[in-house]
PDB file of C-alpha atoms in Angstrom:
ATOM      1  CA  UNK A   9      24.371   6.886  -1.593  1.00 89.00           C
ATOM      2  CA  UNK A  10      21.651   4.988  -0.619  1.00 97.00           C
ATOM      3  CA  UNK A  11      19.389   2.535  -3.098  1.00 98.00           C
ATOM      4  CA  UNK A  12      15.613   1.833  -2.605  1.00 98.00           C
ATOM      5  CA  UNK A  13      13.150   0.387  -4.797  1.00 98.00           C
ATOM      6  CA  UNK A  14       9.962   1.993  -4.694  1.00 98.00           C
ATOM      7  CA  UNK A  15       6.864   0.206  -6.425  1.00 98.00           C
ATOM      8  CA  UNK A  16       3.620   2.458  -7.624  1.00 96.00           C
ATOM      9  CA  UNK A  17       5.315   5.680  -7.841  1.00 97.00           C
ATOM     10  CA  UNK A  18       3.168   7.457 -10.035  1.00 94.00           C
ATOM     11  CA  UNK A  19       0.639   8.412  -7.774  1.00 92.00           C
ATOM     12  CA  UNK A  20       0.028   8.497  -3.901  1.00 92.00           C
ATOM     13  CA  UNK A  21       2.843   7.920  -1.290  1.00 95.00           C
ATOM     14  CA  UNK A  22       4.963   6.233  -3.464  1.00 96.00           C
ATOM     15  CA  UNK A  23       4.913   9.370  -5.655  1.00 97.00           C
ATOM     16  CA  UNK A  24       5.781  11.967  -2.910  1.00 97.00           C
ATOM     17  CA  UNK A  25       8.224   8.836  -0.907  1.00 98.00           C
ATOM     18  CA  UNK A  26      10.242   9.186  -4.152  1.00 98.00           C
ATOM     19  CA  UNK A  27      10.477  12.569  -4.479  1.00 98.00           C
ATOM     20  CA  UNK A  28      11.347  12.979  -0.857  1.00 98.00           C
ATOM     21  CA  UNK A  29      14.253  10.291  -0.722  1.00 98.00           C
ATOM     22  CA  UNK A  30      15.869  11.411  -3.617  1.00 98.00           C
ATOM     23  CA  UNK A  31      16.289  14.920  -1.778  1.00 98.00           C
ATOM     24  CA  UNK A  32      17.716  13.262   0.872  1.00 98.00           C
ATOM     25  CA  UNK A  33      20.055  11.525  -0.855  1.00 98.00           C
ATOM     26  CA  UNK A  34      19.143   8.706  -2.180  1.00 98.00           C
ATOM     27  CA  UNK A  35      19.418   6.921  -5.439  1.00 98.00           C
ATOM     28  CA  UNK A  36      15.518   6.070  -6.153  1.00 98.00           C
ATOM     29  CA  UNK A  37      14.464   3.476  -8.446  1.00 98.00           C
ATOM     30  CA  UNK A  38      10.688   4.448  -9.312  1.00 98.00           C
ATOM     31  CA  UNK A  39       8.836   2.156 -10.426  1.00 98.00           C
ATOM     32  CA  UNK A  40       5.316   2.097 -12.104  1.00 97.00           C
ATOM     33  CA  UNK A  41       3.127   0.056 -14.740  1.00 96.00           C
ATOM     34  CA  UNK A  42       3.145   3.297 -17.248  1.00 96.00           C
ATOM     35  CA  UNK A  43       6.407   4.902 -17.918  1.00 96.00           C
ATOM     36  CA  UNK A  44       4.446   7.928 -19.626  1.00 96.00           C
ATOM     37  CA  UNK A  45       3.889   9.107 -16.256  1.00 96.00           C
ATOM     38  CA  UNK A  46       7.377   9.251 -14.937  1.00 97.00           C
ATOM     39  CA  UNK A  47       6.595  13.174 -15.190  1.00 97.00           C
ATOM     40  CA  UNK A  48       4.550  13.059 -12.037  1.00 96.00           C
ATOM     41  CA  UNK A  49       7.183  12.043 -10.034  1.00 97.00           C
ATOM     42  CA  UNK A  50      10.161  13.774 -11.388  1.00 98.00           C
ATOM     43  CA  UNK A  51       7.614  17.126 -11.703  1.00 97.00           C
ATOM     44  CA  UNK A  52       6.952  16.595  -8.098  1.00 97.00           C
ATOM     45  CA  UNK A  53      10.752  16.232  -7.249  1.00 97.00           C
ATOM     46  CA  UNK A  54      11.570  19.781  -9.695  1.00 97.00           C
ATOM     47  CA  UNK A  55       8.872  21.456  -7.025  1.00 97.00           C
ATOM     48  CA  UNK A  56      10.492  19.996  -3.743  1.00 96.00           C
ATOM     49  CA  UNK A  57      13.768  21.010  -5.461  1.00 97.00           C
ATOM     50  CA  UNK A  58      14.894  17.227  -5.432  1.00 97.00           C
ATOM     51  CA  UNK A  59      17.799  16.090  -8.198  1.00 97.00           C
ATOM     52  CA  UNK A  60      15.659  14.060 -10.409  1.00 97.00           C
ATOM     53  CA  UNK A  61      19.359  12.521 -11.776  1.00 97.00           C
ATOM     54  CA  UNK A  62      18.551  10.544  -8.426  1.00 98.00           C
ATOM     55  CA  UNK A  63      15.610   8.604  -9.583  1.00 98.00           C
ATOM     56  CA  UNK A  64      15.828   6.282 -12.030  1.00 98.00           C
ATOM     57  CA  UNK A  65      11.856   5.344 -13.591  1.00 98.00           C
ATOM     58  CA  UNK A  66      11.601   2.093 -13.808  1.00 98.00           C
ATOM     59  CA  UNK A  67       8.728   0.091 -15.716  1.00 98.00           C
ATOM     60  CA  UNK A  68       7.364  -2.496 -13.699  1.00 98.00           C
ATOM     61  CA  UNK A  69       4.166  -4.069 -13.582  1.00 98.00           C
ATOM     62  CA  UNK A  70       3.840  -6.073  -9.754  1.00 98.00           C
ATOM     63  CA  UNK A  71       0.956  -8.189 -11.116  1.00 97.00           C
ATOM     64  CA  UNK A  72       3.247  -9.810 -13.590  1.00 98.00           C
ATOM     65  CA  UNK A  73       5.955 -12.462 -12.981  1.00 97.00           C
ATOM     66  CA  UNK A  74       7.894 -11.346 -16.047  1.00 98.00           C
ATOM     67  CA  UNK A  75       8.317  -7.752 -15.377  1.00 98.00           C
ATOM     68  CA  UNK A  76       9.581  -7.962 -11.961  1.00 98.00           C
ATOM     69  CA  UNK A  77      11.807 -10.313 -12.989  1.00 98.00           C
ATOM     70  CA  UNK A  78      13.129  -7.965 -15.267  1.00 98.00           C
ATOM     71  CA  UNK A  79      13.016  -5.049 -13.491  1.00 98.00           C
ATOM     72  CA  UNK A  80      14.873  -6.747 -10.357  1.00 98.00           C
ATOM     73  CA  UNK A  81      17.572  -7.724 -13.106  1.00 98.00           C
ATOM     74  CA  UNK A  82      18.178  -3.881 -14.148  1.00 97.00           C
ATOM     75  CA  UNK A  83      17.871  -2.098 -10.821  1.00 98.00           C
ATOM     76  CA  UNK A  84      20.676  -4.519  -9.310  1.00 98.00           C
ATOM     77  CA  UNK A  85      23.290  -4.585 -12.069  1.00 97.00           C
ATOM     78  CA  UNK A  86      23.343  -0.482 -11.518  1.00 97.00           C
ATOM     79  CA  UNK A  87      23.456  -1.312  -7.692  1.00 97.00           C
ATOM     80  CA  UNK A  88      26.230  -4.086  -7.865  1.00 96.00           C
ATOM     81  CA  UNK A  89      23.835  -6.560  -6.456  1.00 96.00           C
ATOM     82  CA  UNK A  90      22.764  -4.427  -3.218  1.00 97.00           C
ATOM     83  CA  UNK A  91      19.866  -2.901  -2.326  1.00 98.00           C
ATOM     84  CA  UNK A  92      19.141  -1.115   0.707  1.00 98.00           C
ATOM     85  CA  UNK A  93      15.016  -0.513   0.963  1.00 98.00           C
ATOM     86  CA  UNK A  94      12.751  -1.878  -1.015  1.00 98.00           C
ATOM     87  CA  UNK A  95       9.063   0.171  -0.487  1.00 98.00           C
ATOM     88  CA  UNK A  96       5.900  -1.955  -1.692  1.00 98.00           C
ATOM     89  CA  UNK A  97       3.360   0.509  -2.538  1.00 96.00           C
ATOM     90  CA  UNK A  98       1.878  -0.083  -5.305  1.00 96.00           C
ATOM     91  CA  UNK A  99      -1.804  -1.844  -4.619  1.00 94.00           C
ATOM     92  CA  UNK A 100      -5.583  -1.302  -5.913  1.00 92.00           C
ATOM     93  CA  UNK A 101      -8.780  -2.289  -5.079  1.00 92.00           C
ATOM     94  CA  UNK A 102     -12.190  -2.623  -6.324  1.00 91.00           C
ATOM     95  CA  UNK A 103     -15.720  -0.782  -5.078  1.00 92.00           C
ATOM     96  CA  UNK A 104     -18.202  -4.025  -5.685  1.00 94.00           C
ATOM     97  CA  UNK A 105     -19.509  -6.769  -3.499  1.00 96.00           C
ATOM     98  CA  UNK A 106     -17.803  -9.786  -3.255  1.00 97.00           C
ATOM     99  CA  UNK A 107     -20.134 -12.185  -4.975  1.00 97.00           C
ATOM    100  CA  UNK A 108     -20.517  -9.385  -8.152  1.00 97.00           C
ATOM    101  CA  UNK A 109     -16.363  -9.822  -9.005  1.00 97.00           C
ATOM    102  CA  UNK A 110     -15.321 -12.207 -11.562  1.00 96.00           C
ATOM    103  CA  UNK A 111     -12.397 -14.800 -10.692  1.00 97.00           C
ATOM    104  CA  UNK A 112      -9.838 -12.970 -12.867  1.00 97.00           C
ATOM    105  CA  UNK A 113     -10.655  -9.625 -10.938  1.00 96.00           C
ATOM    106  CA  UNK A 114      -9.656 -11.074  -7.749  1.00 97.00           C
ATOM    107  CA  UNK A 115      -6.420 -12.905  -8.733  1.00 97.00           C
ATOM    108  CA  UNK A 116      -4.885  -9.649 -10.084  1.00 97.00           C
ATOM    109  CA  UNK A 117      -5.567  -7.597  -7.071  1.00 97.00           C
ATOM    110  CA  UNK A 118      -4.105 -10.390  -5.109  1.00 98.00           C
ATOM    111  CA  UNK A 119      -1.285 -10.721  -7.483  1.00 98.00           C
ATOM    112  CA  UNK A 120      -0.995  -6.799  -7.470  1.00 97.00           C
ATOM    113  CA  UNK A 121      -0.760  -6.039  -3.757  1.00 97.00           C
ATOM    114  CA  UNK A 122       0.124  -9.240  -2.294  1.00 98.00           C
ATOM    115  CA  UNK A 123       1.695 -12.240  -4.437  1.00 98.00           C
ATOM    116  CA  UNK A 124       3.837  -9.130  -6.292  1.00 98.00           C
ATOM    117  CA  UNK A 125       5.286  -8.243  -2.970  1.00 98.00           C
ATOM    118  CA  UNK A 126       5.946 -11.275  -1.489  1.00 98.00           C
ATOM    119  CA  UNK A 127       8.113 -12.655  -5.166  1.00 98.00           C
ATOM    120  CA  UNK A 128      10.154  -8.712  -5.382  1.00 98.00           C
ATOM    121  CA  UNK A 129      11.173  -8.798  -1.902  1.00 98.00           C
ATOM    122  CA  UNK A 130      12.159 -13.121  -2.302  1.00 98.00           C
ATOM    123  CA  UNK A 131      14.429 -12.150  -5.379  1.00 98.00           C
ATOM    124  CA  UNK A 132      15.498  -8.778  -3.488  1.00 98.00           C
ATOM    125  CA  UNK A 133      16.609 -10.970  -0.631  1.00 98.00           C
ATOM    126  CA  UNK A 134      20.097 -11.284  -1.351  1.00 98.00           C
ATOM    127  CA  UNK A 135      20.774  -7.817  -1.962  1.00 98.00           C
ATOM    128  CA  UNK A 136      18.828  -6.568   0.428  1.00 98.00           C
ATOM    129  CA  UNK A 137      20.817  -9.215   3.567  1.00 98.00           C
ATOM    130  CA  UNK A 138      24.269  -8.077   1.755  1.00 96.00           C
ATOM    131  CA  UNK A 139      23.481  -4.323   2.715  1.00 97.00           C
ATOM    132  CA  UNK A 140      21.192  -5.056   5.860  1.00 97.00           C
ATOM    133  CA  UNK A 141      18.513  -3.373   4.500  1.00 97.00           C
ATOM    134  CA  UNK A 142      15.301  -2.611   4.917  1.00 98.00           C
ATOM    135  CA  UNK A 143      11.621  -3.356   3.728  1.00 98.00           C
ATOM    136  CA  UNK A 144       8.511  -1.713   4.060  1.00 98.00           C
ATOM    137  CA  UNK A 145       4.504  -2.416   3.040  1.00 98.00           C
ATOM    138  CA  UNK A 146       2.188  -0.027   2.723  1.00 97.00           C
ATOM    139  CA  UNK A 147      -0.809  -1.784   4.669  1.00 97.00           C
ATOM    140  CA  UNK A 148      -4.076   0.223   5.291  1.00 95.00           C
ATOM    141  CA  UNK A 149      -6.533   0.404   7.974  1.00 93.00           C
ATOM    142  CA  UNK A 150      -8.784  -1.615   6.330  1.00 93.00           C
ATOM    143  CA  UNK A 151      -7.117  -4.422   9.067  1.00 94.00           C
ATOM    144  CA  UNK A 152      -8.727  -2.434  12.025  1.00 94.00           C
ATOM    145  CA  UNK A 153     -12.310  -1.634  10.303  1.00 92.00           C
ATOM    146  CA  UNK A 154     -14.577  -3.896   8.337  1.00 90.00           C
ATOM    147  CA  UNK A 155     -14.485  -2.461   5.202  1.00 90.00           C
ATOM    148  CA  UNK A 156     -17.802  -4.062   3.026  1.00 94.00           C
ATOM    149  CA  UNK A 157     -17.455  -3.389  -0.840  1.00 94.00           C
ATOM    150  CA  UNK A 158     -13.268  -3.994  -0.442  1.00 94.00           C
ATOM    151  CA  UNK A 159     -13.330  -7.331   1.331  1.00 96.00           C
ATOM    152  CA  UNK A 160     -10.472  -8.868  -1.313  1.00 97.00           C
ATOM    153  CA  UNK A 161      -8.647  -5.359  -0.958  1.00 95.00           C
ATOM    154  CA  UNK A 162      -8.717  -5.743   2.764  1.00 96.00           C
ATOM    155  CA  UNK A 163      -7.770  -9.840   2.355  1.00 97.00           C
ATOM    156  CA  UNK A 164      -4.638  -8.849   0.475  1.00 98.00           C
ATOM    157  CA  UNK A 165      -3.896  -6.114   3.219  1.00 97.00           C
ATOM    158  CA  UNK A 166      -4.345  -8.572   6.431  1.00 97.00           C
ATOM    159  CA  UNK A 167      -2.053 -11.123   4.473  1.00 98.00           C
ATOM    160  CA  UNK A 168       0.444  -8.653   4.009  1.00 98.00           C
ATOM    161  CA  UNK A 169       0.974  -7.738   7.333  1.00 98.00           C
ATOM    162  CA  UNK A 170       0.801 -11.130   8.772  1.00 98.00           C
ATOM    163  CA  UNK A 171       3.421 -12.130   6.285  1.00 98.00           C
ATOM    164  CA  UNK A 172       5.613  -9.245   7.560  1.00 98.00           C
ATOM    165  CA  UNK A 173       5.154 -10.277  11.243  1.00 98.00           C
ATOM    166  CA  UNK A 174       6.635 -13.368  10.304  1.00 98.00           C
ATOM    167  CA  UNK A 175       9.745 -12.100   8.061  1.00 98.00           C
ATOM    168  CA  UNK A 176      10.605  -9.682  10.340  1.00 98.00           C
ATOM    169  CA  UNK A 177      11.562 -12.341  12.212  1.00 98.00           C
ATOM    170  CA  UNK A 178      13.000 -14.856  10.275  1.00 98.00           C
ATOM    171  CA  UNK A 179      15.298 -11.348   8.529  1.00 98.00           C
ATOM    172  CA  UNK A 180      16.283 -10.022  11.822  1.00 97.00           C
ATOM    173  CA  UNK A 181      19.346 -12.486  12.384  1.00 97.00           C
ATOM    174  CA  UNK A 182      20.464 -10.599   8.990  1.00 97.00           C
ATOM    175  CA  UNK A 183      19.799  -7.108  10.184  1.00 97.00           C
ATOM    176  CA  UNK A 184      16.957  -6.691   7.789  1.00 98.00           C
ATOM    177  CA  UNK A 185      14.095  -4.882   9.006  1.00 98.00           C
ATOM    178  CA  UNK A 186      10.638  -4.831   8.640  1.00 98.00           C
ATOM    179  CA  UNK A 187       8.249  -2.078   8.430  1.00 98.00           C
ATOM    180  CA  UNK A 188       4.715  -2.198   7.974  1.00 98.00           C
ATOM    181  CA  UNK A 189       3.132   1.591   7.131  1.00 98.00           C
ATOM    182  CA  UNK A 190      -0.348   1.221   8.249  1.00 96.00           C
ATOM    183  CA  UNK A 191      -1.895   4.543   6.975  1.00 94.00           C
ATOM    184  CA  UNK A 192      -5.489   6.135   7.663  1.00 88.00           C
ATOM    185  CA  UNK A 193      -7.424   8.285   5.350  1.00 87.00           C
ATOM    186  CA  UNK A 194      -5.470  10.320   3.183  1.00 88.00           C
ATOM    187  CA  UNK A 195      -5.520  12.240  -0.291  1.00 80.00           C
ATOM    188  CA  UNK A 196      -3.904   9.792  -2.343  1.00 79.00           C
ATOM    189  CA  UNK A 197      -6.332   9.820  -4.497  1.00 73.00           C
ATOM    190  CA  UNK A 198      -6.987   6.146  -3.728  1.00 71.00           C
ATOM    191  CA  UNK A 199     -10.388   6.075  -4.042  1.00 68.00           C
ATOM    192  CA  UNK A 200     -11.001   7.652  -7.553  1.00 70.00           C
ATOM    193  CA  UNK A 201      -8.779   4.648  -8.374  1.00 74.00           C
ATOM    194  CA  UNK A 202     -11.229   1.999  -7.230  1.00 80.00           C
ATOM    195  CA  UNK A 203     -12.436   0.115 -10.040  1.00 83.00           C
ATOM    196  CA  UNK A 204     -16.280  -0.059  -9.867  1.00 87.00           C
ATOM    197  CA  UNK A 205     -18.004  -3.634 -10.276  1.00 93.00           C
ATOM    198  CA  UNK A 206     -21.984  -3.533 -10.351  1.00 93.00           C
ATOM    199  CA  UNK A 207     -23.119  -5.900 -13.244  1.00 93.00           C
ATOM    200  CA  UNK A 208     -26.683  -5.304 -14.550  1.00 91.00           C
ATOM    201  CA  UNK A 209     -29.177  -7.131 -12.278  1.00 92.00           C
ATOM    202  CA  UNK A 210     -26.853  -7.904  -9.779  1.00 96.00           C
ATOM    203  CA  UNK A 211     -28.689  -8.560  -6.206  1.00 96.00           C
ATOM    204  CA  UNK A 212     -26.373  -5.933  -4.514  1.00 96.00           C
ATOM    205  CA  UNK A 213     -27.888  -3.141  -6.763  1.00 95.00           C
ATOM    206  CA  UNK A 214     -30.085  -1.044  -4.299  1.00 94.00           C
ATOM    207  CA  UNK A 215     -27.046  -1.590  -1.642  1.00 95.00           C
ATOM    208  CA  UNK A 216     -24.649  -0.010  -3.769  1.00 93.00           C
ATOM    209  CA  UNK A 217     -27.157   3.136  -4.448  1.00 92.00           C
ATOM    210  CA  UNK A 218     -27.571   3.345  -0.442  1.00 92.00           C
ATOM    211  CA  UNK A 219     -23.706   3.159  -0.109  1.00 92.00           C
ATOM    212  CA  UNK A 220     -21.373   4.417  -2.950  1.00 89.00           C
ATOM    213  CA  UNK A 221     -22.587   8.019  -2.168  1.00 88.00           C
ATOM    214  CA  UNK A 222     -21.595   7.152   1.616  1.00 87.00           C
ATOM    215  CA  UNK A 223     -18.100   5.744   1.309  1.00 84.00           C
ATOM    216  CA  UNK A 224     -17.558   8.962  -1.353  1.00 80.00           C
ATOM    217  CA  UNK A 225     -18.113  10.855   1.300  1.00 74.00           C
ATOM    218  CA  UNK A 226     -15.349   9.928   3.327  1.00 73.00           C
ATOM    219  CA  UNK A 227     -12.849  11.941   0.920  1.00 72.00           C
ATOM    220  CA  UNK A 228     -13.814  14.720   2.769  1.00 73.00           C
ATOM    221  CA  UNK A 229     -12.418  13.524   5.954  1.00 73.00           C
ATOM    222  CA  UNK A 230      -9.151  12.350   4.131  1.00 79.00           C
ATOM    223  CA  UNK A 231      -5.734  14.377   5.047  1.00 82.00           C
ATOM    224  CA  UNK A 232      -2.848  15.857   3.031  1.00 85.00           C
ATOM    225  CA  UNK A 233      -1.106  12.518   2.383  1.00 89.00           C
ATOM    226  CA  UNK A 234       2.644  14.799   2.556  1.00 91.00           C
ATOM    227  CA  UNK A 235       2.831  14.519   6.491  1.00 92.00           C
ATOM    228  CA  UNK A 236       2.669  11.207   6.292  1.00 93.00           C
ATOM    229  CA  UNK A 237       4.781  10.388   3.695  1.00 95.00           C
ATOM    230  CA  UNK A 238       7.751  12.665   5.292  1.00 96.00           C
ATOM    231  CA  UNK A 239       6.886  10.053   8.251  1.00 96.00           C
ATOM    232  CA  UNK A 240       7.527   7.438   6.109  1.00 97.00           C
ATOM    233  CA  UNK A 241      10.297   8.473   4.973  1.00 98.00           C
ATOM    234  CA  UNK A 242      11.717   9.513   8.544  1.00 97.00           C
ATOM    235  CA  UNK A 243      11.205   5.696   9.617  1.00 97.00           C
ATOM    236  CA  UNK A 244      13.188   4.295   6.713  1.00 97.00           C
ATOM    237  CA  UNK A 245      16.191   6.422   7.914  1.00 97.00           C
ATOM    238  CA  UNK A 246      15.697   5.508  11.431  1.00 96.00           C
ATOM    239  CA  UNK A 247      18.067   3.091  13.387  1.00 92.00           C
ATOM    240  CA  UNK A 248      16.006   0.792  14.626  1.00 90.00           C
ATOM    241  CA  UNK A 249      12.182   1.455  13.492  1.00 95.00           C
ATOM    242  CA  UNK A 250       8.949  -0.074  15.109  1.00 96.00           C
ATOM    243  CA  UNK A 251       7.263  -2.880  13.174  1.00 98.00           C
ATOM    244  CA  UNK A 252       3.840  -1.525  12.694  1.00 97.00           C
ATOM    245  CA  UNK A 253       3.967   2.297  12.215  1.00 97.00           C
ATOM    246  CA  UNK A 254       0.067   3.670  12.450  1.00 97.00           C
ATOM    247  CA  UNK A 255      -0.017   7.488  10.301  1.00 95.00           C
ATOM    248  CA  UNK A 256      -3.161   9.319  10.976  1.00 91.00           C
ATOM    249  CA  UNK A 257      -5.905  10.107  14.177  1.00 90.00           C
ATOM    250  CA  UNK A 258      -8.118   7.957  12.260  1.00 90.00           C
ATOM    251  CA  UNK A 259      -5.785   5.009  11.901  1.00 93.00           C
ATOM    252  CA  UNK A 260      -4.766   5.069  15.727  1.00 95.00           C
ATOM    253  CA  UNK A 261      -8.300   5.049  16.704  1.00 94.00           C
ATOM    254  CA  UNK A 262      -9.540   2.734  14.987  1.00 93.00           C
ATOM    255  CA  UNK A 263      -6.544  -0.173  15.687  1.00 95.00           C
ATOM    256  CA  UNK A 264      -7.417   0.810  19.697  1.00 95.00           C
ATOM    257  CA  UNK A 265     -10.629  -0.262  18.987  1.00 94.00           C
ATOM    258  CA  UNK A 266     -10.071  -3.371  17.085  1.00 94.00           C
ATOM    259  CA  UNK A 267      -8.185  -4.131  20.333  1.00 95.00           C
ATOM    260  CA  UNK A 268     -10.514  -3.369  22.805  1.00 96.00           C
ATOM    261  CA  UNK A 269     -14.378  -3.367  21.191  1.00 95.00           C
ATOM    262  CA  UNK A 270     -16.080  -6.521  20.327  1.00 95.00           C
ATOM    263  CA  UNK A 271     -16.430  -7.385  15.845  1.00 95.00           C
ATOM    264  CA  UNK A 272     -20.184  -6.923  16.620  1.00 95.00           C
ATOM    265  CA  UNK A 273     -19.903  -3.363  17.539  1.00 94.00           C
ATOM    266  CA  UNK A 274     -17.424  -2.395  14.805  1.00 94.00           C
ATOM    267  CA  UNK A 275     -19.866  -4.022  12.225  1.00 94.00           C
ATOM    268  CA  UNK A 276     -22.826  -1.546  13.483  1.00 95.00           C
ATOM    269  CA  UNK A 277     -21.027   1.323  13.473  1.00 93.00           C
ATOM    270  CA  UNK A 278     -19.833   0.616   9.908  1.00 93.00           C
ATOM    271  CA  UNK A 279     -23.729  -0.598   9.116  1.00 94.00           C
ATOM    272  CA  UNK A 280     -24.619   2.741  10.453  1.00 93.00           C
ATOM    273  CA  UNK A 281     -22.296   4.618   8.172  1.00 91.00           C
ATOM    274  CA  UNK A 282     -22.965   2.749   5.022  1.00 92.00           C
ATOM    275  CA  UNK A 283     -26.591   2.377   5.777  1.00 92.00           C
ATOM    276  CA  UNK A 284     -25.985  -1.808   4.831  1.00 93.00           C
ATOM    277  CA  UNK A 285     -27.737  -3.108   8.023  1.00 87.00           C
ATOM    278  CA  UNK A 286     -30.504  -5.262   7.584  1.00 80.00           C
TER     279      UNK A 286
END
């Protein structure tokens, strides 16, 4: 039986990831800040008629150095000290402009979807080399398309994927791959997440009334995240995956782009859609 380590599985892909792997086979270590919802992944698993005896919840909070220290402890003395995926999912973000967030807000969403990856998979490493395993980041499109309002969200998520470019390099001597999940919109329920920041009198205030109601809009474009997390799933079974695997029309399109258009005209055409130009 196969181990993995999912992070942020109470919601999202990391919810239905779980539910999927563990009716394929695998022994699933779920993870998530709030152990009171460990029902919305093993209710999920009960409707896809997965064994929930295959996932284990485990409490585990990514933006702290003592809980994943802890929670690496206890999901590799029930492995026997291998592992063979680890799946960083878990990640937030905040809807505010940059100069409106205070210092502490931005070092926990780095520490949440970057720092907290980068120390799990460093203590994972042994396990992971022993059973040439493999690790995967959920990265987001916010790398192709300027994304005003989530500039630290979309820091963490070009870091990320820069520091798997590199690993999957250094790891491939041991067999270890690396998998980057770049996914577009989906209904992961991602953005009722966000965590607003407009302080009274900020200078941003009449931006944020022309764009908020914009960027809401997009849900309505988003697709059923399940597709894409069977993909997901799919490429962590695969021999010998791809590094950067783009899910969604939306997400294809816009990384051609990034390739092939100028930063000018991607700014307009996000200026036009969040009415922010000057």
């Amino acid at each position: 039986m196969k181990s993995v380590l999912i992070t942020g599985t109470s919601s999202g892909f990391g919810r239905e990831v779980a539910a999927t792997l563990a009716g394929r086979g695998w022994r699933v270590f779920a993870s998530m800040r709030d152990t009171g919802n460990a029902d919305r992944v093993l209710g999920l698993a009960e409707s896809m008629r997965a064994p929930t005896s295959a996932i284990h919840v485990v409490p585990l909070d990514v933006a702290s150095e003592d809980s994943r220290a802890l929670a690496v402890k206890n999901v590799l003395e029930i492995t026997g000290g291998r592992l063979d995926a680890v799946v960083h999912n878990a990640g937030y973000s905040t809807t505010g402009f940059f100069e409106d967030l205070a210092p502490q807000q931005i070092r926990h969403i780095v520490e949440t979807n970057l720092l907290g990856a980068m120390d799990l998979t460093q203590r994972l490493l042994p396990a992971l080399r022993e059973a040439s395993g493999r690790i995967a980041v959920v990265s987001s499109n916010a790398v192709n398309v300027p994304h005003p309002m989530f500039s630290v969200y979309a820091a963490t998520k070009w870091a990320l994927e820069g520091w798997c470019e590199a690993l999957a390099i250094e790891l491939g001597p041991f067999g270890v791959d690396v998998v980057v999940f770049q996914p577009g919109n989906h209904d992961t329920g991602f953005g009722e997440h966000a965590v607003p920041v407009l302080p009274e009198a900020s200078p941003y205030a009449d931006l944020a009334r022309r764009a908020i109601p914009r960027l809401s809009g997009l849900a309505r474009y988003s697709r059923p995240s399940r597709k894409a997390s069977q993909r997901m799933c799919d490429v962590l079974e695969s021999s010998r995956p791809r590094l950067r695997i783009r899910i969604g029309a939306d997400d294809v399109v816009a990384s051609w782009l990034a390739r092939v258009t100028t930063y000018g005209l991607r700014r307009r055409g996000i200026e036009w859609m969040t009415d922010l130009g000057r």
